[in-house]
Each structure stands twice: as C-alpha cells, then as structure tokens.
Short mmCIF file of C-alpha atoms and ligand atoms in Angstrom, two decimals:
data_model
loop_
_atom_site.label_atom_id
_atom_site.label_comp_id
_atom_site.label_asym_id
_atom_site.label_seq_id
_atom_site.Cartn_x
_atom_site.Cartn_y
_atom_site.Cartn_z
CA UNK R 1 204.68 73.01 193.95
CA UNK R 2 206.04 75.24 190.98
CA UNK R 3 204.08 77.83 189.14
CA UNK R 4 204.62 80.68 186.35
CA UNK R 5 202.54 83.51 187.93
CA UNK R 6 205.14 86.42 186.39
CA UNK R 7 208.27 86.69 185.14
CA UNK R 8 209.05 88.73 188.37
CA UNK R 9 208.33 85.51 190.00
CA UNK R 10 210.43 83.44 187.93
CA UNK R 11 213.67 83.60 189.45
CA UNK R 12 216.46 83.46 186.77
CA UNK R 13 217.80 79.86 187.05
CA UNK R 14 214.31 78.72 186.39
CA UNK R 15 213.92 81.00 183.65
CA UNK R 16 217.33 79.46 181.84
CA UNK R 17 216.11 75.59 182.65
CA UNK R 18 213.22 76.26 180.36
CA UNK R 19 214.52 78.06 177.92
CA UNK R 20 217.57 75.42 177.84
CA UNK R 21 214.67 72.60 176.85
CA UNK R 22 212.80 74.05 174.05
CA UNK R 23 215.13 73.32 171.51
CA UNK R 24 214.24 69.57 172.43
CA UNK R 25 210.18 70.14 172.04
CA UNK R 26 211.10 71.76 168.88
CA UNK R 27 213.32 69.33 167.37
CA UNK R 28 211.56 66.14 168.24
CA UNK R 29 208.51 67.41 168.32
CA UNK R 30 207.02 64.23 165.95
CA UNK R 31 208.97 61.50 167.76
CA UNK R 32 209.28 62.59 171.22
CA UNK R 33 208.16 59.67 173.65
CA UNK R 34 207.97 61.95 176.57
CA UNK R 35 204.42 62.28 177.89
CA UNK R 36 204.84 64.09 181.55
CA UNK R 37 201.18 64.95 181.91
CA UNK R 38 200.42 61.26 181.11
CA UNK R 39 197.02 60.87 183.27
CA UNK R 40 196.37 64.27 184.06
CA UNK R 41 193.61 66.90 182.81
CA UNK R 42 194.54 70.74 182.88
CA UNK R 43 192.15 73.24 183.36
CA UNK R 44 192.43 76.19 181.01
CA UNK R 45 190.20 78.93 182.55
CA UNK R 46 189.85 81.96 180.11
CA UNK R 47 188.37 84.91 180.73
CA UNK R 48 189.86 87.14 177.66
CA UNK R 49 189.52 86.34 174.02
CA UNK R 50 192.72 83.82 172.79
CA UNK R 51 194.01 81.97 169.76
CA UNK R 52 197.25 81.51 169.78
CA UNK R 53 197.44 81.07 173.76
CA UNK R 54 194.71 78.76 173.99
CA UNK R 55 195.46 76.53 170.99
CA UNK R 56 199.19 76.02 171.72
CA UNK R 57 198.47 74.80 175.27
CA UNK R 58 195.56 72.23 174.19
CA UNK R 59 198.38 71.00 172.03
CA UNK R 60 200.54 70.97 174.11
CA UNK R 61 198.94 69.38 176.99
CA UNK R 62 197.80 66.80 174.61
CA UNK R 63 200.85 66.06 173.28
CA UNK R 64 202.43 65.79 176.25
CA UNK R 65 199.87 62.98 177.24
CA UNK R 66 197.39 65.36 179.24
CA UNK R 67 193.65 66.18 178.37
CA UNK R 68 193.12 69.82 178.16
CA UNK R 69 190.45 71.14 179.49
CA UNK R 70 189.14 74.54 177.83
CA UNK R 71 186.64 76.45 180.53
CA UNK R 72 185.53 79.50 179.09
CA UNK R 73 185.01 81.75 182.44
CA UNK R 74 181.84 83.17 181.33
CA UNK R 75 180.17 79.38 181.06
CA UNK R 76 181.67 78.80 184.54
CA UNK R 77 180.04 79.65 187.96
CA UNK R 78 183.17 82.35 188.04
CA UNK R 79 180.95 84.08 185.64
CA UNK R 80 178.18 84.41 187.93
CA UNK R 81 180.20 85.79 190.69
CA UNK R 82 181.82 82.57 192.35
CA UNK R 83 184.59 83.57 193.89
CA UNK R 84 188.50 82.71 192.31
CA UNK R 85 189.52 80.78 195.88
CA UNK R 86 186.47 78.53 195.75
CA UNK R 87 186.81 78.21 192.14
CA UNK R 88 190.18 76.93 192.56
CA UNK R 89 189.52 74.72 195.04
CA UNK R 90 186.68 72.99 193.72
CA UNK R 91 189.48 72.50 190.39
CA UNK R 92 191.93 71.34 193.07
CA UNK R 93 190.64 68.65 193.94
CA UNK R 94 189.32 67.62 189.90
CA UNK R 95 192.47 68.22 188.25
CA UNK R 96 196.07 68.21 188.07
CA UNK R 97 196.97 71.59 187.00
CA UNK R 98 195.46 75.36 185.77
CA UNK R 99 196.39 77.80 183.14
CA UNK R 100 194.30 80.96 183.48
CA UNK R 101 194.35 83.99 180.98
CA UNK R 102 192.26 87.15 183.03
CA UNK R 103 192.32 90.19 183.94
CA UNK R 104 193.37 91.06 187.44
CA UNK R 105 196.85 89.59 188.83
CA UNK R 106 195.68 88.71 192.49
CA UNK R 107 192.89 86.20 190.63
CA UNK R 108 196.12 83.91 189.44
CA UNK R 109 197.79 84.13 192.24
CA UNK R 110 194.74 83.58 194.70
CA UNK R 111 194.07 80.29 191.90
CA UNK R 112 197.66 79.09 192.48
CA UNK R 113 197.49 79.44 196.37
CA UNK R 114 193.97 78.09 197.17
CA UNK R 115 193.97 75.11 194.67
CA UNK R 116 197.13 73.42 195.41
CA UNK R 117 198.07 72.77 191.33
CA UNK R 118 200.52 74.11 189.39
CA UNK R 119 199.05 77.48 187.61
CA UNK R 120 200.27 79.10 185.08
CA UNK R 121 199.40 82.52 183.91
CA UNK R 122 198.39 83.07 180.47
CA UNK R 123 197.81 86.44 180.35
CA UNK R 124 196.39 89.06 182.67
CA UNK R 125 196.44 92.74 183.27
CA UNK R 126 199.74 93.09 184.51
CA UNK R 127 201.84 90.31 182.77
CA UNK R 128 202.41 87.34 179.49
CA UNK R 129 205.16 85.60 180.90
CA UNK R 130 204.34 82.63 178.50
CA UNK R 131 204.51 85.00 175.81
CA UNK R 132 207.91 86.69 176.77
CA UNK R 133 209.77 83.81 177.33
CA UNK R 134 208.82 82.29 173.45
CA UNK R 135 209.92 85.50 172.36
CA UNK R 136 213.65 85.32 174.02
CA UNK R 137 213.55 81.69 172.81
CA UNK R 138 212.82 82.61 169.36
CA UNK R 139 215.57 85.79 169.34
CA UNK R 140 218.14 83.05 170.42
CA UNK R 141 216.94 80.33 168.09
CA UNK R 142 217.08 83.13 164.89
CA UNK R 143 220.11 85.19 166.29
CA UNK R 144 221.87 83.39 169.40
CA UNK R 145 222.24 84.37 172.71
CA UNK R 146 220.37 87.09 174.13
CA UNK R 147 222.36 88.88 176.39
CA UNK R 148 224.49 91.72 175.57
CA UNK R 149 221.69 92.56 172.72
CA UNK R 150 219.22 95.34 172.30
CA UNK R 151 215.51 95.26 172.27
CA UNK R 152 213.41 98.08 171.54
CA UNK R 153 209.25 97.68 171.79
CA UNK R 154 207.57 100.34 170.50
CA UNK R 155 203.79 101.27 171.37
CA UNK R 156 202.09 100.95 174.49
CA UNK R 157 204.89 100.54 176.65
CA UNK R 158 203.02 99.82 180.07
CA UNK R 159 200.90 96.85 179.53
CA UNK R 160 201.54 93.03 180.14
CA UNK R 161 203.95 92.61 177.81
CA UNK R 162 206.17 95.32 178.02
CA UNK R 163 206.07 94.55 181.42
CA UNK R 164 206.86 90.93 181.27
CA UNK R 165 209.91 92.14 179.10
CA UNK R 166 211.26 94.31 181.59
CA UNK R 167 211.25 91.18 183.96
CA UNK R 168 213.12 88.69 180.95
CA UNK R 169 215.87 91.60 180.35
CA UNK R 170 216.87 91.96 184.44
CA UNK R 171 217.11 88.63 184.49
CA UNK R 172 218.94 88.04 181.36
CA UNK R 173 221.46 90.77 180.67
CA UNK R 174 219.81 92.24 177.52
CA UNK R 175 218.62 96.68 177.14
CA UNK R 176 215.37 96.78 176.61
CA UNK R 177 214.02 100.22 175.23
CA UNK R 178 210.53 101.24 175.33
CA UNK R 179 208.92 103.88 173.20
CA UNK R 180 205.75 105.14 174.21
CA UNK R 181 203.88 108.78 175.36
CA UNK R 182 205.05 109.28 178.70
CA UNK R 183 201.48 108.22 179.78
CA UNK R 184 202.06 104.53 178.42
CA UNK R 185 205.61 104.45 180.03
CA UNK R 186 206.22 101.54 182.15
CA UNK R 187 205.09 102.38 185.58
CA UNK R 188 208.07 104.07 187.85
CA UNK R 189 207.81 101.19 190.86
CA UNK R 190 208.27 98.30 188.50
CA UNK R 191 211.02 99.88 186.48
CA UNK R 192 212.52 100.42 190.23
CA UNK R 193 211.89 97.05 191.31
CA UNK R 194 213.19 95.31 188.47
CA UNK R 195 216.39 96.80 187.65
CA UNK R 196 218.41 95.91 184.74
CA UNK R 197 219.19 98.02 181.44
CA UNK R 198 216.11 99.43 180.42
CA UNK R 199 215.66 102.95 178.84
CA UNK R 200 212.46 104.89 178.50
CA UNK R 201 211.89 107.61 175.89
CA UNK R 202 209.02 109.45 174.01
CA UNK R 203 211.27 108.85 170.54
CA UNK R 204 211.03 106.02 168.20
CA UNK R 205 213.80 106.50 166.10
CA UNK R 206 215.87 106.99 169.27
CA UNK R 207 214.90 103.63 170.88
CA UNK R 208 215.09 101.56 167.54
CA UNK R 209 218.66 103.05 166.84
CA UNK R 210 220.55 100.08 166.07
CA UNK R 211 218.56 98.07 167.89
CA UNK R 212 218.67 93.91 166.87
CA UNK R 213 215.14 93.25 167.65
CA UNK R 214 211.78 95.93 167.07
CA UNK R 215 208.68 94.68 168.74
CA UNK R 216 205.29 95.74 169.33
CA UNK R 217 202.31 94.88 170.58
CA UNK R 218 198.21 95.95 170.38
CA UNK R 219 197.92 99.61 171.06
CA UNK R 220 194.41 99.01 172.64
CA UNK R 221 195.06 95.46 175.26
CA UNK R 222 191.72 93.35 176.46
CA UNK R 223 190.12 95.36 178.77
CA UNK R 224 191.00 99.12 177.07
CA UNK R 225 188.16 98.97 174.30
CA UNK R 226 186.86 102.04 176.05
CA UNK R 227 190.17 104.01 175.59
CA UNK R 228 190.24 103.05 172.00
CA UNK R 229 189.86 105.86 170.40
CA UNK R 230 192.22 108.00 172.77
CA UNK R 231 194.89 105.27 172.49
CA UNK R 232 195.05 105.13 168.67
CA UNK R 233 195.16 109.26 168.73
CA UNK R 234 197.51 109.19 171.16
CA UNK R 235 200.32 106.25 169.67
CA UNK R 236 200.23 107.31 165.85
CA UNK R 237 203.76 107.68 166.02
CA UNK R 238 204.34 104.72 167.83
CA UNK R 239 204.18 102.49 164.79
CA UNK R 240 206.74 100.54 162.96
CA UNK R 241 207.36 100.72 159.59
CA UNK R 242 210.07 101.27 157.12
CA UNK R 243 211.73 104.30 158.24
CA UNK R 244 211.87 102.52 161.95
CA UNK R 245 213.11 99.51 160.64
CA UNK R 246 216.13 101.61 158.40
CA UNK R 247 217.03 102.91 162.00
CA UNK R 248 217.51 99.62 163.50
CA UNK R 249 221.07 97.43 162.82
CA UNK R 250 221.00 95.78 159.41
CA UNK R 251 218.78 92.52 159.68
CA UNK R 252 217.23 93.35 163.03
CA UNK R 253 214.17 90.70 163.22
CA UNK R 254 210.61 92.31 163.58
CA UNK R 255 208.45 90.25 166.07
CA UNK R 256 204.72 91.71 166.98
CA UNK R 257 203.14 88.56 169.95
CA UNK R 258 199.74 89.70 167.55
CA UNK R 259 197.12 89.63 166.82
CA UNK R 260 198.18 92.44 164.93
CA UNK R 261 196.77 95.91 163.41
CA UNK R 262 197.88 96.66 159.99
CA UNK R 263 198.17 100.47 159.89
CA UNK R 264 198.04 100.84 163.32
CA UNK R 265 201.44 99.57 165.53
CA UNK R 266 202.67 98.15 162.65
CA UNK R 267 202.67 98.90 158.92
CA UNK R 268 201.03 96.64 156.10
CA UNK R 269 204.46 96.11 153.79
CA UNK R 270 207.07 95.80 157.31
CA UNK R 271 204.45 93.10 158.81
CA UNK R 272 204.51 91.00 155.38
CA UNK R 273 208.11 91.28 155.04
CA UNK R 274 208.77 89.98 158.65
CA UNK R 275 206.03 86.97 158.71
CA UNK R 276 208.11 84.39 158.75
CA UNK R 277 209.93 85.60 162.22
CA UNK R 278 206.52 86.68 163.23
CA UNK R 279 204.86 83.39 162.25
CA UNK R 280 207.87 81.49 163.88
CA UNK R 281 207.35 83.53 166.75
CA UNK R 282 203.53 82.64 167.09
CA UNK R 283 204.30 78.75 166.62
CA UNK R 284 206.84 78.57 169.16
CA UNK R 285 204.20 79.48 171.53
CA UNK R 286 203.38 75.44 171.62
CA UNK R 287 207.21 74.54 171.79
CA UNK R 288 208.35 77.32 174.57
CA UNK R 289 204.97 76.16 176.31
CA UNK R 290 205.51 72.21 176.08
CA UNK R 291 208.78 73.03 178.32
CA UNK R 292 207.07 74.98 180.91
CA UNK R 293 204.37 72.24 181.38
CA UNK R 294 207.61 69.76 181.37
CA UNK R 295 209.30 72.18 184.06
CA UNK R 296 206.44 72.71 186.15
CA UNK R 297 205.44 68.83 186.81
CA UNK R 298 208.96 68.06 187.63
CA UNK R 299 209.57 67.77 191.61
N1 LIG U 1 199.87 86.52 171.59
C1 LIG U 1 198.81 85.93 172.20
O1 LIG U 1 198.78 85.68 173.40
O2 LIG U 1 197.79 85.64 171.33
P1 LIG U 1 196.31 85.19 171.75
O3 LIG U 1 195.67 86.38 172.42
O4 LIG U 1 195.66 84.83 170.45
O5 LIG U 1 196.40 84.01 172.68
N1 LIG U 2 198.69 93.46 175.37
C1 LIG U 2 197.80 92.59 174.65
C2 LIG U 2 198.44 91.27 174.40
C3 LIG U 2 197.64 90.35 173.51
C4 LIG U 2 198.30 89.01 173.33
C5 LIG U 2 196.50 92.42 175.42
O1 LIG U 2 196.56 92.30 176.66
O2 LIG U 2 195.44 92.41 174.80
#
C-alpha cells in the first residue's frame, strides 16, 4: 500500500518515478486513454480552506476515471469530535483512496494507517508535499534539471512548505536558501534530519544572490490568523520585489504556491511580471497530481 504522507517519507526513487511521468499527463492530457482510478471514488477530506488543491485533484481523479469525493470536515462527524482512526475506517471500507488537507501531521498518518487506502496529504501543519513536488516539476519543465541549482524562499521560512522544500532539495541535489527572522527559521531537528545543502540567514539579498529560482509563500499559513498582525510586522523585509529580483541570476523564474498577498511577500509589479510561471506553476498542480494518483494505485 503506497502513500504521500511527506516528502520525508518519500524516499528519493519514488520521488524521481513521479516526477519522470508528468510530462506524459501534461502532454496528452486531451487524448490520454489511461483511466487508473477507473471504478474507484476518492475521498477528499478538507479541513483548511483550498482552491487550487481541491480543484486539481477533483480533476484529476475524474479524469483519471475516479469519482471524487469532496468532504468538507466540518459537515463530517470529524467535525463533531469523531475521532481520525474511526473516521478512516468507516472510509476504508467505502472507498478506494483519501486525500486529506488538515492541520496536525499525526491525523494523516493515523488516516493512512487505520483505513487501509492510499492517503495522500494535501496540506497540513507540518508539510505540502503535493505542492513541492509541482514546483520541482515546473523548475525542470521551464529551466531543466534541478540539481546543481539554487533556490532561495523568502518569508516564513518554517512552515509546510519551506519544510517540504528542505525534504525535495536532500533528496535531489539542489541549495535551498531560506530567508526569514530567526524565529521563522526552519526548525534545528528537521534541518538535522534532513541533510542536504540548505543555508539559513536573516538576509534577503544574501539568499537571493544569484539564485535561479525566488519563492515565497503566505506570511500568515491556515491556522496563524491570530499571529497576523505580529507576522506581517515581523516579515516586512521578507518580501520580493524588484530590488530582490535584480539580486538573483538574470532570468531567475519567480514562483509564489499562492494564494498570494500583493504588498505583502510579494510586490504588485514583480507578481504581474512573473504570472505566467506563477500561473503555470498553479496549473501543474492537476498534471504533477494526475501522476501521484497514477503512482500510488500501481502495485
Ligand atoms: N497552493 C495551494 O495549495 O493552494 P490552495 O490552498 O488554494 O489549495
Ligand atoms: N503555508 C500556506 C500554504 C498555502 C497553500 C498555508 O499553510 O496556509
């Protein structure tokens, strides 16, 4: 039984045998006669607001032959204080497969052990592995092969997606930088645990230094609404815009996983001039995704 629970679960062979297939998704998307999830309906449990996650995998499974099924968690007896484990077992025994978007980790992975279905996580607290790995596929699709190249996210550098980054650059040769306060530095254990090239610092302009790729993300994730006002004080300078960009190698791409904050992590003029990467980047969501629903019904 496969799942996508993390990148830090995703060992890197794995990783590669998706990536290696979206091209294929993308390409023939219109003609493709593969339907994999032919006879099966996939629960998509979401407990965190979504548009780009949840409409690219109700595509997705549909066009792979499936019939999504979109459970908002609040509707749901999960809502009301049903546990995850007899959640997922009740689903278990329903329907052929689960992708959850939530808060806590251990809620995915308790989902993926006591249902007996592939889950995938699509979003929580600690990682966006579905989000990560359409973002290396969309680097090498506009600029070639990853490794050996230099990515620099700037903003809140210890949320899901930073963190899920950190996981995709071990694995796949590549520096990743991260710019943030030293209180929204990626936590010590997982930079430990993970390995790979990836340097911390306080400075923008030092991380973005010929860099080929700036990212950013939300400076305020689901769950932080409280800390809003403390996080937007606190990142000001965390924002790219054109004197970032001028420190970056000549045609770096800009990529933001949005929704974005015009003003905020990322300037009005440097977010227009870099929609169509950030645009490609949001639709590739449904191609990157159609390959990891491919991967993980495959024996
Ligand atoms: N980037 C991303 O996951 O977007 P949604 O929150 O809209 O799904
Ligand atoms: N870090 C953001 C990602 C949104 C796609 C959040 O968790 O809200």
């Amino acid at each position: 039984m496969k799942h996508l629970l993390s990148l830090e679960k995703l060992p890197r062979e794995e990783m590669l045998s998706i990536l290696r297939n979206v091209s294929a998704f993308k390409q023939g998307r219109k003609q493709d006669p593969r339907r994999p999830l032919a006879g099966q309906t996939w629960a998509m449990i979401f407990a965190k607001s979504s548009t780009r996650t949840r409409v690219s995998f109700e595509v997705g499974i549909a066009e792979l032959g499936g019939r999504p099924m979109f459970l908002s968690a609040t509707d749901i007896q999960l809502g009301r204080g049903e546990p995850i484990k007899d959640t997922a077992r009740v689903l278990g025994r329903m329907v052929h497969g689960a992708v959850i978007r939530t808060y806590a980790q251990s809620d995915v992975e308790q989902f993926a052990e006591f249902s007996g279905i592939p889950t995938i996580n699509a979003l929580t607290d600690l990682e966006h592995p579905c989000q990560i790995l359409t973002d290396v596929s969309t680097i090498e699709e506009l600029r070639g092969p990853i490794a050996g190249k230099v990515v620099a996210f700037v903003g809140d550098g210890a949320c899901n997606v930073p963190s899920s980054w950190i996981w995709a650059a071990a694995r796949l040769g590549f520096e990743f930088r991260v710019a943030s306060p030293r209180r929204y530095q990626p936590p010590a254990d997982l930079l430990r645990r993970a390995g790979g090239s990836i340097v911390c610092t306080e400075d923008p302009a030092a991380a973005a230094d010929g860099a080929d790729v700036l990212y950013t993300d939300v400076w305020v994730s689901m769950g932080k609404e409280a800390e809003a006002a403390e996080r937007r004080r606190e990142l000001a300078h965390y924002q790219i815009n054109r004197a970032l960009v001028q420190r970056a190698k000549p045609g770096a791409l800009v990529m933001h996983c949005l929704p974005a904050y015009r003003g905020l992590e990322i300037d009005e003029a440097t977010f227009e001039a870099h929609a169509e990467t950030i645009f490609t980047q949001a639709e590739n969501r449904l191609h990157v995704q159609k390959a990891i629903l491919d991967w993980i019904v495959q024996p």
